[in-house]
GROMACS .gro file of N, CA and C in nm:
model
  525
    1UNK      N    1   0.084  -0.117   0.000
    1UNK     CA    2   0.000   0.000   0.000
    1UNK      C    3   0.090   0.124   0.000
    2UNK      N    4   0.082   0.202  -0.106
    2UNK     CA    5   0.171   0.316  -0.121
    2UNK      C    6   0.100   0.445  -0.081
    3UNK      N    7   0.154   0.514   0.020
    3UNK     CA    8   0.092   0.640   0.060
    3UNK      C    9   0.175   0.760   0.017
    4UNK      N   10   0.298   0.736  -0.028
    4UNK     CA   11   0.381   0.841  -0.086
    4UNK      C   12   0.437   0.787  -0.216
    5UNK      N   13   0.428   0.865  -0.323
    5UNK     CA   14   0.481   0.821  -0.450
    5UNK      C   15   0.544   0.938  -0.522
    6UNK      N   16   0.626   0.908  -0.620
    6UNK     CA   17   0.689   1.010  -0.703
    6UNK      C   18   0.579   1.088  -0.776
    7UNK      N   19   0.598   1.217  -0.790
    7UNK     CA   20   0.502   1.299  -0.864
    7UNK      C   21   0.522   1.273  -1.013
    8UNK      N   22   0.448   1.177  -1.063
    8UNK     CA   23   0.457   1.142  -1.204
    8UNK      C   24   0.322   1.156  -1.274
    9UNK      N   25   0.237   1.246  -1.220
    9UNK     CA   26   0.104   1.264  -1.277
    9UNK      C   27   0.097   1.394  -1.356
   10UNK      N   28   0.000   1.402  -1.445
   10UNK     CA   29  -0.032   1.525  -1.515
   10UNK      C   30  -0.129   1.601  -1.424
   11UNK      N   31  -0.080   1.707  -1.361
   11UNK     CA   32  -0.160   1.777  -1.261
   11UNK      C   33  -0.288   1.834  -1.322
   12UNK      N   34  -0.278   1.893  -1.441
   12UNK     CA   35  -0.397   1.953  -1.503
   12UNK      C   36  -0.505   1.848  -1.527
   13UNK      N   37  -0.467   1.733  -1.585
   13UNK     CA   38  -0.566   1.628  -1.610
   13UNK      C   39  -0.621   1.571  -1.480
   14UNK      N   40  -0.535   1.561  -1.377
   14UNK     CA   41  -0.580   1.509  -1.249
   14UNK      C   42  -0.683   1.602  -1.187
   15UNK      N   43  -0.657   1.733  -1.190
   15UNK     CA   44  -0.751   1.830  -1.135
   15UNK      C   45  -0.881   1.827  -1.213
   16UNK      N   46  -0.873   1.827  -1.344
   16UNK     CA   47  -0.994   1.826  -1.426
   16UNK      C   48  -1.078   1.702  -1.401
   17UNK      N   49  -1.013   1.588  -1.383
   17UNK     CA   50  -1.086   1.463  -1.362
   17UNK      C   51  -1.143   1.453  -1.221
   18UNK      N   52  -1.078   1.517  -1.125
   18UNK     CA   53  -1.118   1.504  -0.984
   18UNK      C   54  -1.241   1.586  -0.950
   19UNK      N   55  -1.277   1.681  -1.032
   19UNK     CA   56  -1.385   1.772  -0.997
   19UNK      C   57  -1.515   1.697  -0.976
   20UNK      N   58  -1.575   1.719  -0.859
   20UNK     CA   59  -1.704   1.660  -0.828
   20UNK      C   60  -1.816   1.762  -0.831
   21UNK      N   61  -1.781   1.892  -0.827
   21UNK     CA   62  -1.879   1.999  -0.816
   21UNK      C   63  -1.971   1.977  -0.697
   22UNK      N   64  -1.914   1.934  -0.588
   22UNK     CA   65  -1.990   1.909  -0.466
   22UNK      C   66  -2.030   2.042  -0.405
   23UNK      N   67  -2.159   2.066  -0.380
   23UNK     CA   68  -2.203   2.197  -0.331
   23UNK      C   69  -2.149   2.234  -0.193
   24UNK      N   70  -2.106   2.137  -0.114
   24UNK     CA   71  -2.056   2.166   0.020
   24UNK      C   72  -1.911   2.214   0.019
   25UNK      N   73  -1.839   2.192  -0.092
   25UNK     CA   74  -1.698   2.226  -0.096
   25UNK      C   75  -1.674   2.329  -0.205
   26UNK      N   76  -1.632   2.448  -0.162
   26UNK     CA   77  -1.608   2.554  -0.258
   26UNK      C   78  -1.466   2.546  -0.314
   27UNK      N   79  -1.375   2.489  -0.238
   27UNK     CA   80  -1.237   2.476  -0.282
   27UNK      C   81  -1.205   2.328  -0.297
   28UNK      N   82  -1.184   2.283  -0.418
   28UNK     CA   83  -1.147   2.143  -0.437
   28UNK      C   84  -0.997   2.129  -0.444
   29UNK      N   85  -0.926   2.239  -0.467
   29UNK     CA   86  -0.781   2.238  -0.462
   29UNK      C   87  -0.741   2.361  -0.382
   30UNK      N   88  -0.647   2.342  -0.291
   30UNK     CA   89  -0.610   2.452  -0.202
   30UNK      C   90  -0.460   2.459  -0.186
   31UNK      N   91  -0.410   2.581  -0.179
   31UNK     CA   92  -0.268   2.599  -0.151
   31UNK      C   93  -0.241   2.556  -0.008
   32UNK      N   94  -0.118   2.518   0.020
   32UNK     CA   95  -0.077   2.480   0.155
   32UNK      C   96   0.028   2.577   0.205
   33UNK      N   97   0.026   2.601   0.336
   33UNK     CA   98   0.131   2.681   0.398
   33UNK      C   99   0.247   2.588   0.434
   34UNK      N  100   0.354   2.643   0.485
   34UNK     CA  101   0.472   2.562   0.519
   34UNK      C  102   0.440   2.456   0.623
   35UNK      N  103   0.339   2.480   0.708
   35UNK     CA  104   0.304   2.380   0.811
   35UNK      C  105   0.179   2.300   0.773
   36UNK      N  106   0.146   2.297   0.646
   36UNK     CA  107   0.036   2.218   0.589
   36UNK      C  108  -0.103   2.269   0.621
   37UNK      N  109  -0.117   2.389   0.675
   37UNK     CA  110  -0.250   2.448   0.688
   37UNK      C  111  -0.296   2.495   0.552
   38UNK      N  112  -0.427   2.509   0.537
   38UNK     CA  113  -0.485   2.553   0.409
   38UNK      C  114  -0.538   2.695   0.427
   39UNK      N  115  -0.458   2.795   0.395
   39UNK     CA  116  -0.500   2.933   0.423
   39UNK      C  117  -0.622   2.979   0.344
   40UNK      N  118  -0.645   2.927   0.226
   40UNK     CA  119  -0.763   2.968   0.150
   40UNK      C  120  -0.889   2.918   0.220
   41UNK      N  121  -0.887   2.793   0.263
   41UNK     CA  122  -1.001   2.733   0.332
   41UNK      C  123  -1.031   2.810   0.459
   42UNK      N  124  -0.926   2.851   0.529
   42UNK     CA  125  -0.942   2.922   0.655
   42UNK      C  126  -0.967   3.072   0.634
   43UNK      N  127  -0.965   3.119   0.509
   43UNK     CA  128  -0.986   3.260   0.480
   43UNK      C  129  -0.866   3.346   0.512
   44UNK      N  130  -0.747   3.286   0.518
   44UNK     CA  131  -0.626   3.359   0.557
   44UNK      C  132  -0.523   3.369   0.446
   45UNK      N  133  -0.558   3.333   0.324
   45UNK     CA  134  -0.460   3.332   0.216
   45UNK      C  135  -0.418   3.473   0.180
   46UNK      N  136  -0.288   3.490   0.151
   46UNK     CA  137  -0.242   3.620   0.106
   46UNK      C  138  -0.266   3.638  -0.044
   47UNK      N  139  -0.293   3.529  -0.112
   47UNK     CA  140  -0.322   3.533  -0.255
   47UNK      C  141  -0.433   3.434  -0.281
   48UNK      N  142  -0.536   3.478  -0.348
   48UNK     CA  143  -0.645   3.388  -0.384
   48UNK      C  144  -0.667   3.395  -0.533
   49UNK      N  145  -0.705   3.286  -0.590
   49UNK     CA  146  -0.741   3.287  -0.731
   49UNK      C  147  -0.888   3.250  -0.740
   50UNK      N  148  -0.969   3.344  -0.786
   50UNK     CA  149  -1.111   3.318  -0.804
   50UNK      C  150  -1.131   3.277  -0.948
   51UNK      N  151  -1.206   3.171  -0.970
   51UNK     CA  152  -1.222   3.121  -1.106
   51UNK      C  153  -1.368   3.094  -1.137
   52UNK      N  154  -1.402   3.115  -1.260
   52UNK     CA  155  -1.533   3.076  -1.310
   52UNK      C  156  -1.522   2.948  -1.390
   53UNK      N  157  -1.405   2.924  -1.442
   53UNK     CA  158  -1.378   2.802  -1.517
   53UNK      C  159  -1.231   2.768  -1.500
   54UNK      N  160  -1.195   2.648  -1.535
   54UNK     CA  161  -1.057   2.607  -1.522
   54UNK      C  162  -0.980   2.655  -1.645
   55UNK      N  163  -0.926   2.776  -1.637
   55UNK     CA  164  -0.852   2.833  -1.749
   55UNK      C  165  -0.702   2.826  -1.721
   56UNK      N  166  -0.623   2.877  -1.815
   56UNK     CA  167  -0.478   2.873  -1.800
   56UNK      C  168  -0.431   2.948  -1.675
   57UNK      N  169  -0.496   3.060  -1.643
   57UNK     CA  170  -0.459   3.135  -1.523
   57UNK      C  171  -0.477   3.054  -1.397
   58UNK      N  172  -0.583   2.977  -1.392
   58UNK     CA  173  -0.607   2.892  -1.276
   58UNK      C  174  -0.497   2.788  -1.261
   59UNK      N  175  -0.458   2.725  -1.372
   59UNK     CA  176  -0.353   2.624  -1.365
   59UNK      C  177  -0.215   2.685  -1.342
   60UNK      N  178  -0.193   2.809  -1.385
   60UNK     CA  179  -0.069   2.879  -1.351
   60UNK      C  180  -0.062   2.900  -1.200
   61UNK      N  181  -0.175   2.938  -1.140
   61UNK     CA  182  -0.183   2.955  -0.994
   61UNK      C  183  -0.149   2.823  -0.924
   62UNK      N  184  -0.210   2.713  -0.969
   62UNK     CA  185  -0.184   2.582  -0.908
   62UNK      C  186  -0.037   2.546  -0.920
   63UNK      N  187   0.020   2.564  -1.038
   63UNK     CA  188   0.161   2.529  -1.060
   63UNK      C  189   0.252   2.611  -0.968
   64UNK      N  190   0.224   2.739  -0.954
   64UNK     CA  191   0.304   2.825  -0.867
   64UNK      C  192   0.294   2.776  -0.722
   65UNK      N  193   0.174   2.740  -0.678
   65UNK     CA  194   0.156   2.696  -0.540
   65UNK      C  195   0.219   2.559  -0.516
   66UNK      N  196   0.220   2.472  -0.616
   66UNK     CA  197   0.288   2.343  -0.602
   66UNK      C  198   0.435   2.365  -0.570
   67UNK      N  199   0.496   2.464  -0.634
   67UNK     CA  200   0.639   2.490  -0.615
   67UNK      C  201   0.669   2.574  -0.491
   68UNK      N  202   0.566   2.629  -0.428
   68UNK     CA  203   0.588   2.699  -0.301
   68UNK      C  204   0.583   2.599  -0.187
   69UNK      N  205   0.465   2.561  -0.140
   69UNK     CA  206   0.451   2.466  -0.030
   69UNK      C  207   0.365   2.346  -0.067
   70UNK      N  208   0.323   2.338  -0.193
   70UNK     CA  209   0.238   2.229  -0.237
   70UNK      C  210   0.091   2.270  -0.238
   71UNK      N  211   0.010   2.183  -0.297
   71UNK     CA  212  -0.135   2.202  -0.297
   71UNK      C  213  -0.199   2.074  -0.246
   72UNK      N  214  -0.321   2.090  -0.196
   72UNK     CA  215  -0.400   1.975  -0.155
   72UNK      C  216  -0.516   1.964  -0.251
   73UNK      N  217  -0.526   1.852  -0.319
   73UNK     CA  218  -0.634   1.827  -0.414
   73UNK      C  219  -0.731   1.728  -0.353
   74UNK      N  220  -0.852   1.774  -0.328
   74UNK     CA  221  -0.956   1.685  -0.275
   74UNK      C  222  -1.003   1.595  -0.388
   75UNK      N  223  -0.994   1.465  -0.368
   75UNK     CA  224  -1.033   1.371  -0.472
   75UNK      C  225  -1.165   1.304  -0.438
   76UNK      N  226  -1.189   1.277  -0.312
   76UNK     CA  227  -1.317   1.215  -0.277
   76UNK      C  228  -1.375   1.276  -0.151
   77UNK      N  229  -1.507   1.274  -0.147
   77UNK     CA  230  -1.584   1.327  -0.035
   77UNK      C  231  -1.660   1.210   0.025
   78UNK      N  232  -1.674   1.214   0.156
   78UNK     CA  233  -1.731   1.100   0.224
   78UNK      C  234  -1.834   1.147   0.325
   79UNK      N  235  -1.943   1.075   0.334
   79UNK     CA  236  -2.038   1.092   0.442
   79UNK      C  237  -2.056   0.957   0.510
   80UNK      N  238  -2.082   0.959   0.639
   80UNK     CA  239  -2.094   0.833   0.711
   80UNK      C  240  -2.209   0.832   0.808
   81UNK      N  241  -2.250   0.711   0.840
   81UNK     CA  242  -2.351   0.691   0.944
   81UNK      C  243  -2.322   0.559   1.012
   82UNK      N  244  -2.365   0.548   1.137
   82UNK     CA  245  -2.337   0.428   1.215
   82UNK      C  246  -2.464   0.378   1.280
   83UNK      N  247  -2.480   0.245   1.279
   83UNK     CA  248  -2.585   0.178   1.355
   83UNK      C  249  -2.517   0.103   1.469
   84UNK      N  250  -2.591   0.024   1.540
   84UNK     CA  251  -2.533  -0.052   1.651
   84UNK      C  252  -2.433  -0.157   1.603
   85UNK      N  253  -2.448  -0.202   1.478
   85UNK     CA  254  -2.365  -0.313   1.432
   85UNK      C  255  -2.272  -0.281   1.315
   86UNK      N  256  -2.290  -0.166   1.249
   86UNK     CA  257  -2.205  -0.138   1.133
   86UNK      C  258  -2.193   0.012   1.108
   87UNK      N  259  -2.092   0.045   1.031
   87UNK     CA  260  -2.073   0.182   0.984
   87UNK      C  261  -2.080   0.178   0.832
   88UNK      N  262  -2.154   0.272   0.775
   88UNK     CA  263  -2.170   0.276   0.630
   88UNK      C  264  -2.126   0.414   0.580
   89UNK      N  265  -2.051   0.414   0.472
   89UNK     CA  266  -1.998   0.536   0.415
   89UNK      C  267  -2.034   0.544   0.267
   90UNK      N  268  -2.069   0.663   0.223
   90UNK     CA  269  -2.090   0.692   0.081
   90UNK      C  270  -1.974   0.781   0.039
   91UNK      N  271  -1.907   0.744  -0.066
   91UNK     CA  272  -1.788   0.814  -0.112
   91UNK      C  273  -1.813   0.863  -0.254
   92UNK      N  274  -1.797   0.993  -0.277
   92UNK     CA  275  -1.810   1.052  -0.411
   92UNK      C  276  -1.670   1.079  -0.464
   93UNK      N  277  -1.645   1.033  -0.586
   93UNK     CA  278  -1.514   1.054  -0.646
   93UNK      C  279  -1.529   1.058  -0.797
   94UNK      N  280  -1.482   1.168  -0.857
   94UNK     CA  281  -1.480   1.184  -1.002
   94UNK      C  282  -1.614   1.150  -1.066
   95UNK      N  283  -1.722   1.199  -1.005
   95UNK     CA  284  -1.855   1.178  -1.061
   95UNK      C  285  -1.915   1.041  -1.035
   96UNK      N  286  -1.848   0.958  -0.957
   96UNK     CA  287  -1.899   0.826  -0.924
   96UNK      C  288  -1.923   0.816  -0.774
   97UNK      N  289  -2.010   0.726  -0.734
   97UNK     CA  290  -2.038   0.703  -0.592
   97UNK      C  291  -2.003   0.560  -0.557
   98UNK      N  292  -1.934   0.545  -0.446
   98UNK     CA  293  -1.895   0.413  -0.394
   98UNK      C  294  -1.952   0.400  -0.253
   99UNK      N  295  -1.989   0.279  -0.216
   99UNK     CA  296  -2.035   0.252  -0.080
   99UNK      C  297  -1.933   0.163  -0.011
  100UNK      N  298  -1.914   0.187   0.117
  100UNK     CA  299  -1.826   0.104   0.197
  100UNK      C  300  -1.894   0.079   0.331
  101UNK      N  301  -1.905  -0.047   0.369
  101UNK     CA  302  -1.966  -0.085   0.495
  101UNK      C  303  -1.869  -0.172   0.573
  102UNK      N  304  -1.862  -0.150   0.703
  102UNK     CA  305  -1.776  -0.232   0.787
  102UNK      C  306  -1.843  -0.257   0.921
  103UNK      N  307  -1.810  -0.371   0.980
  103UNK     CA  308  -1.856  -0.402   1.115
  103UNK      C  309  -1.743  -0.379   1.216
  104UNK      N  310  -1.627  -0.335   1.168
  104UNK     CA  311  -1.512  -0.309   1.255
  104UNK      C  312  -1.526  -0.171   1.319
  105UNK      N  313  -1.623  -0.157   1.407
  105UNK     CA  314  -1.656  -0.027   1.464
  105UNK      C  315  -1.545   0.031   1.552
  106UNK      N  316  -1.460  -0.054   1.607
  106UNK     CA  317  -1.349  -0.004   1.689
  106UNK      C  318  -1.236   0.054   1.604
  107UNK      N  319  -1.236   0.025   1.474
  107UNK     CA  320  -1.127   0.068   1.387
  107UNK      C  321  -1.161   0.188   1.299
  108UNK      N  322  -1.286   0.232   1.301
  108UNK     CA  323  -1.326   0.346   1.218
  108UNK      C  324  -1.384   0.456   1.305
  109UNK      N  325  -1.377   0.576   1.252
  109UNK     CA  326  -1.446   0.688   1.315
  109UNK      C  327  -1.547   0.738   1.214
  110UNK      N  328  -1.672   0.739   1.252
  110UNK     CA  329  -1.777   0.782   1.161
  110UNK      C  330  -1.789   0.934   1.172
  111UNK      N  331  -1.779   0.999   1.059
  111UNK     CA  332  -1.791   1.145   1.054
  111UNK      C  333  -1.903   1.181   0.958
  112UNK      N  334  -1.963   1.296   0.981
  112UNK     CA  335  -2.070   1.340   0.891
  112UNK      C  336  -2.016   1.365   0.752
  113UNK      N  337  -1.901   1.431   0.746
  113UNK     CA  338  -1.843   1.462   0.616
  113UNK      C  339  -1.692   1.477   0.631
  114UNK      N  340  -1.619   1.426   0.534
  114UNK     CA  341  -1.474   1.440   0.530
  114UNK      C  342  -1.432   1.443   0.384
  115UNK      N  343  -1.311   1.487   0.360
  115UNK     CA  344  -1.257   1.476   0.225
  115UNK      C  345  -1.118   1.418   0.231
  116UNK      N  346  -1.086   1.344   0.127
  116UNK     CA  347  -0.958   1.277   0.115
  116UNK      C  348  -0.898   1.315  -0.020
  117UNK      N  349  -0.768   1.320  -0.024
  117UNK     CA  350  -0.705   1.355  -0.150
  117UNK      C  351  -0.555   1.339  -0.144
  118UNK      N  352  -0.486   1.424  -0.220
  118UNK     CA  353  -0.341   1.416  -0.229
  118UNK      C  354  -0.279   1.553  -0.209
  119UNK      N  355  -0.168   1.552  -0.138
  119UNK     CA  356  -0.082   1.669  -0.131
  119UNK      C  357   0.016   1.654  -0.246
  120UNK      N  358   0.021   1.756  -0.333
  120UNK     CA  359   0.109   1.750  -0.450
  120UNK      C  360   0.221   1.852  -0.431
  121UNK      N  361   0.344   1.804  -0.433
  121UNK     CA  362   0.462   1.890  -0.432
  121UNK      C  363   0.538   1.861  -0.561
  122UNK      N  364   0.643   1.937  -0.590
  122UNK     CA  365   0.713   1.913  -0.717
  122UNK      C  366   0.765   1.771  -0.734
  123UNK      N  367   0.803   1.706  -0.623
  123UNK     CA  368   0.866   1.575  -0.637
  123UNK      C  369   0.786   1.457  -0.584
  124UNK      N  370   0.678   1.481  -0.506
  124UNK     CA  371   0.605   1.367  -0.452
  124UNK      C  372   0.457   1.397  -0.433
  125UNK      N  373   0.382   1.289  -0.418
  125UNK     CA  374   0.239   1.293  -0.391
  125UNK      C  375   0.217   1.213  -0.263
  126UNK      N  376   0.145   1.272  -0.168
  126UNK     CA  377   0.119   1.206  -0.040
  126UNK      C  378  -0.032   1.198  -0.020
  127UNK      N  379  -0.083   1.079   0.005
  127UNK     CA  380  -0.226   1.064   0.035
  127UNK      C  381  -0.256   1.119   0.173
  128UNK      N  382  -0.372   1.179   0.188
  128UNK     CA  383  -0.408   1.234   0.317
  128UNK      C  384  -0.551   1.281   0.319
  129UNK      N  385  -0.585   1.357   0.423
  129UNK     CA  386  -0.722   1.404   0.440
  129UNK      C  387  -0.721   1.537   0.513
  130UNK      N  388  -0.824   1.616   0.491
  130UNK     CA  389  -0.842   1.732   0.578
  130UNK      C  390  -0.931   1.685   0.692
  131UNK      N  391  -0.902   1.736   0.808
  131UNK     CA  392  -0.970   1.689   0.928
  131UNK      C  393  -1.031   1.809   0.998
  132UNK      N  394  -1.154   1.794   1.040
  132UNK     CA  395  -1.218   1.897   1.120
  132UNK      C  396  -1.298   1.825   1.228
  133UNK      N  397  -1.314   1.888   1.339
  133UNK     CA  398  -1.389   1.824   1.448
  133UNK      C  399  -1.296   1.741   1.533
  134UNK      N  400  -1.271   1.783   1.654
  134UNK     CA  401  -1.184   1.708   1.742
  134UNK      C  402  -1.038   1.738   1.719
  135UNK      N  403  -1.006   1.814   1.615
  135UNK     CA  404  -0.866   1.843   1.583
  135UNK      C  405  -0.841   1.992   1.583
  136UNK      N  406  -0.936   2.071   1.624
  136UNK     CA  407  -0.923   2.215   1.618
  136UNK      C  408  -1.022   2.269   1.518
  137UNK      N  409  -1.032   2.399   1.512
  137UNK     CA  410  -1.132   2.462   1.428
  137UNK      C  411  -1.090   2.474   1.282
  138UNK      N  412  -0.961   2.473   1.254
  138UNK     CA  413  -0.915   2.490   1.117
  138UNK      C  414  -0.878   2.355   1.057
  139UNK      N  415  -0.941   2.317   0.950
  139UNK     CA  416  -0.901   2.192   0.884
  139UNK      C  417  -0.755   2.200   0.840
  140UNK      N  418  -0.687   2.090   0.843
  140UNK     CA  419  -0.549   2.086   0.799
  140UNK      C  420  -0.520   1.952   0.736
  141UNK      N  421  -0.406   1.944   0.670
  141UNK     CA  422  -0.366   1.821   0.604
  141UNK      C  423  -0.296   1.730   0.702
  142UNK      N  424  -0.330   1.602   0.701
  142UNK     CA  425  -0.259   1.504   0.781
  142UNK      C  426  -0.244   1.378   0.697
  143UNK      N  427  -0.127   1.323   0.697
  143UNK     CA  428  -0.096   1.206   0.615
  143UNK      C  429  -0.154   1.080   0.678
  144UNK      N  430  -0.203   0.987   0.593
  144UNK     CA  431  -0.246   0.857   0.645
  144UNK      C  432  -0.131   0.793   0.721
  145UNK      N  433  -0.163   0.734   0.834
  145UNK     CA  434  -0.061   0.671   0.917
  145UNK      C  435   0.000   0.769   1.015
  146UNK      N  436  -0.041   0.895   1.007
  146UNK     CA  437   0.012   1.000   1.092
  146UNK      C  438  -0.037   0.984   1.235
  147UNK      N  439   0.038   1.035   1.330
  147UNK     CA  440  -0.009   1.040   1.468
  147UNK      C  441  -0.075   1.174   1.497
  148UNK      N  442  -0.083   1.261   1.396
  148UNK     CA  443  -0.156   1.387   1.413
  148UNK      C  444  -0.303   1.357   1.433
  149UNK      N  445  -0.367   1.438   1.515
  149UNK     CA  446  -0.511   1.431   1.535
  149UNK      C  447  -0.553   1.295   1.588
  150UNK      N  448  -0.656   1.239   1.530
  150UNK     CA  449  -0.714   1.116   1.582
  150UNK      C  450  -0.652   0.996   1.511
  151UNK      N  451  -0.587   0.909   1.585
  151UNK     CA  452  -0.521   0.793   1.523
  151UNK      C  453  -0.618   0.700   1.454
  152UNK      N  454  -0.741   0.687   1.507
  152UNK     CA  455  -0.839   0.601   1.442
  152UNK      C  456  -0.876   0.656   1.305
  153UNK      N  457  -0.892   0.787   1.297
  153UNK     CA  458  -0.933   0.849   1.171
  153UNK      C  459  -0.823   0.837   1.065
  154UNK      N  460  -0.697   0.854   1.104
  154UNK     CA  461  -0.587   0.854   1.007
  154UNK      C  462  -0.512   0.720   1.000
  155UNK      N  463  -0.547   0.625   1.081
  155UNK     CA  464  -0.474   0.500   1.090
  155UNK      C  465  -0.482   0.418   0.961
  156UNK      N  466  -0.372   0.350   0.931
  156UNK     CA  467  -0.373   0.255   0.821
  156UNK      C  468  -0.441   0.124   0.862
  157UNK      N  469  -0.471   0.109   0.991
  157UNK     CA  470  -0.548  -0.007   1.038
  157UNK      C  471  -0.697   0.013   1.012
  158UNK      N  472  -0.736   0.135   0.983
  158UNK     CA  473  -0.875   0.168   0.956
  158UNK      C  474  -0.913   0.110   0.819
  159UNK      N  475  -1.011   0.018   0.813
  159UNK     CA  476  -1.045  -0.044   0.684
  159UNK      C  477  -1.098   0.058   0.582
  160UNK      N  478  -1.161   0.163   0.628
  160UNK     CA  479  -1.208   0.268   0.537
  160UNK      C  480  -1.089   0.336   0.469
  161UNK      N  481  -0.985   0.367   0.545
  161UNK     CA  482  -0.866   0.430   0.487
  161UNK      C  483  -0.801   0.340   0.382
  162UNK      N  484  -0.794   0.212   0.412
  162UNK     CA  485  -0.735   0.119   0.314
  162UNK      C  486  -0.818   0.117   0.186
  163UNK      N  487  -0.951   0.120   0.198
  163UNK     CA  488  -1.040   0.123   0.082
  163UNK      C  489  -1.018   0.252   0.003
  164UNK      N  490  -1.010   0.365   0.073
  164UNK     CA  491  -0.992   0.494   0.005
  164UNK      C  492  -0.855   0.501  -0.061
  165UNK      N  493  -0.751   0.449   0.003
  165UNK     CA  494  -0.618   0.448  -0.058
  165UNK      C  495  -0.623   0.371  -0.190
  166UNK      N  496  -0.692   0.259  -0.192
  166UNK     CA  497  -0.705   0.181  -0.316
  166UNK      C  498  -0.778   0.261  -0.423
  167UNK      N  499  -0.891   0.325  -0.385
  167UNK     CA  500  -0.966   0.406  -0.482
  167UNK      C  501  -0.882   0.519  -0.540
  168UNK      N  502  -0.814   0.592  -0.453
  168UNK     CA  503  -0.734   0.705  -0.500
  168UNK      C  504  -0.617   0.657  -0.584
  169UNK      N  505  -0.555   0.546  -0.545
  169UNK     CA  506  -0.445   0.490  -0.624
  169UNK      C  507  -0.491   0.453  -0.764
  170UNK      N  508  -0.607   0.389  -0.773
  170UNK     CA  509  -0.661   0.354  -0.904
  170UNK      C  510  -0.696   0.479  -0.984
  171UNK      N  511  -0.748   0.581  -0.917
  171UNK     CA  512  -0.782   0.707  -0.982
  171UNK      C  513  -0.656   0.770  -1.041
  172UNK      N  514  -0.549   0.780  -0.961
  172UNK     CA  515  -0.425   0.842  -1.009
  172UNK      C  516  -0.362   0.762  -1.122
  173UNK      N  517  -0.369   0.630  -1.113
  173UNK     CA  518  -0.311   0.546  -1.217
  173UNK      C  519  -0.390   0.551  -1.348
  174UNK      N  520  -0.515   0.598  -1.342
  174UNK     CA  521  -0.598   0.601  -1.464
  174UNK      C  522  -0.584   0.732  -1.541
  175UNK      N  523  -0.508   0.826  -1.487
  175UNK     CA  524  -0.491   0.956  -1.553
  175UNK      C  525  -0.405   0.940  -1.678
   0.00000   0.00000   0.00000
């Protein structure tokens, strides 16, 4: 299971393919600060690019931010619910919906909504997620397997994370 890989993707095609147009998320790609916070999401960016369509200016902005501190590209959105015996998640990715159900309730954390994606830097791609709730008020990037925030949420022992890693890996390999 690869959570860090060489940056060998076409960023423009990856961004274009990843768009879900999810009404809850206004930023599907966000610049990162040196400590992996997302200043645009938090309303603290010193530079913002407002776009009506994905034009050359938008991709110039993304390329510039990749070479500064990287960008976070949200690839899938997840909603979850839990019953007494199972947790069920609906995952939206690239215009498709996937369902994931598990009875391993001790290994997953059910959240109302989360997003998963990749941190893109000039030389590598790292799978991760933005986390809100229980981790502070500002969402931030945390790598799968990280001890940041909630270990259950980011753990590689979490069957949901393993499923999402597979989905995102297949997505990136299909570009």
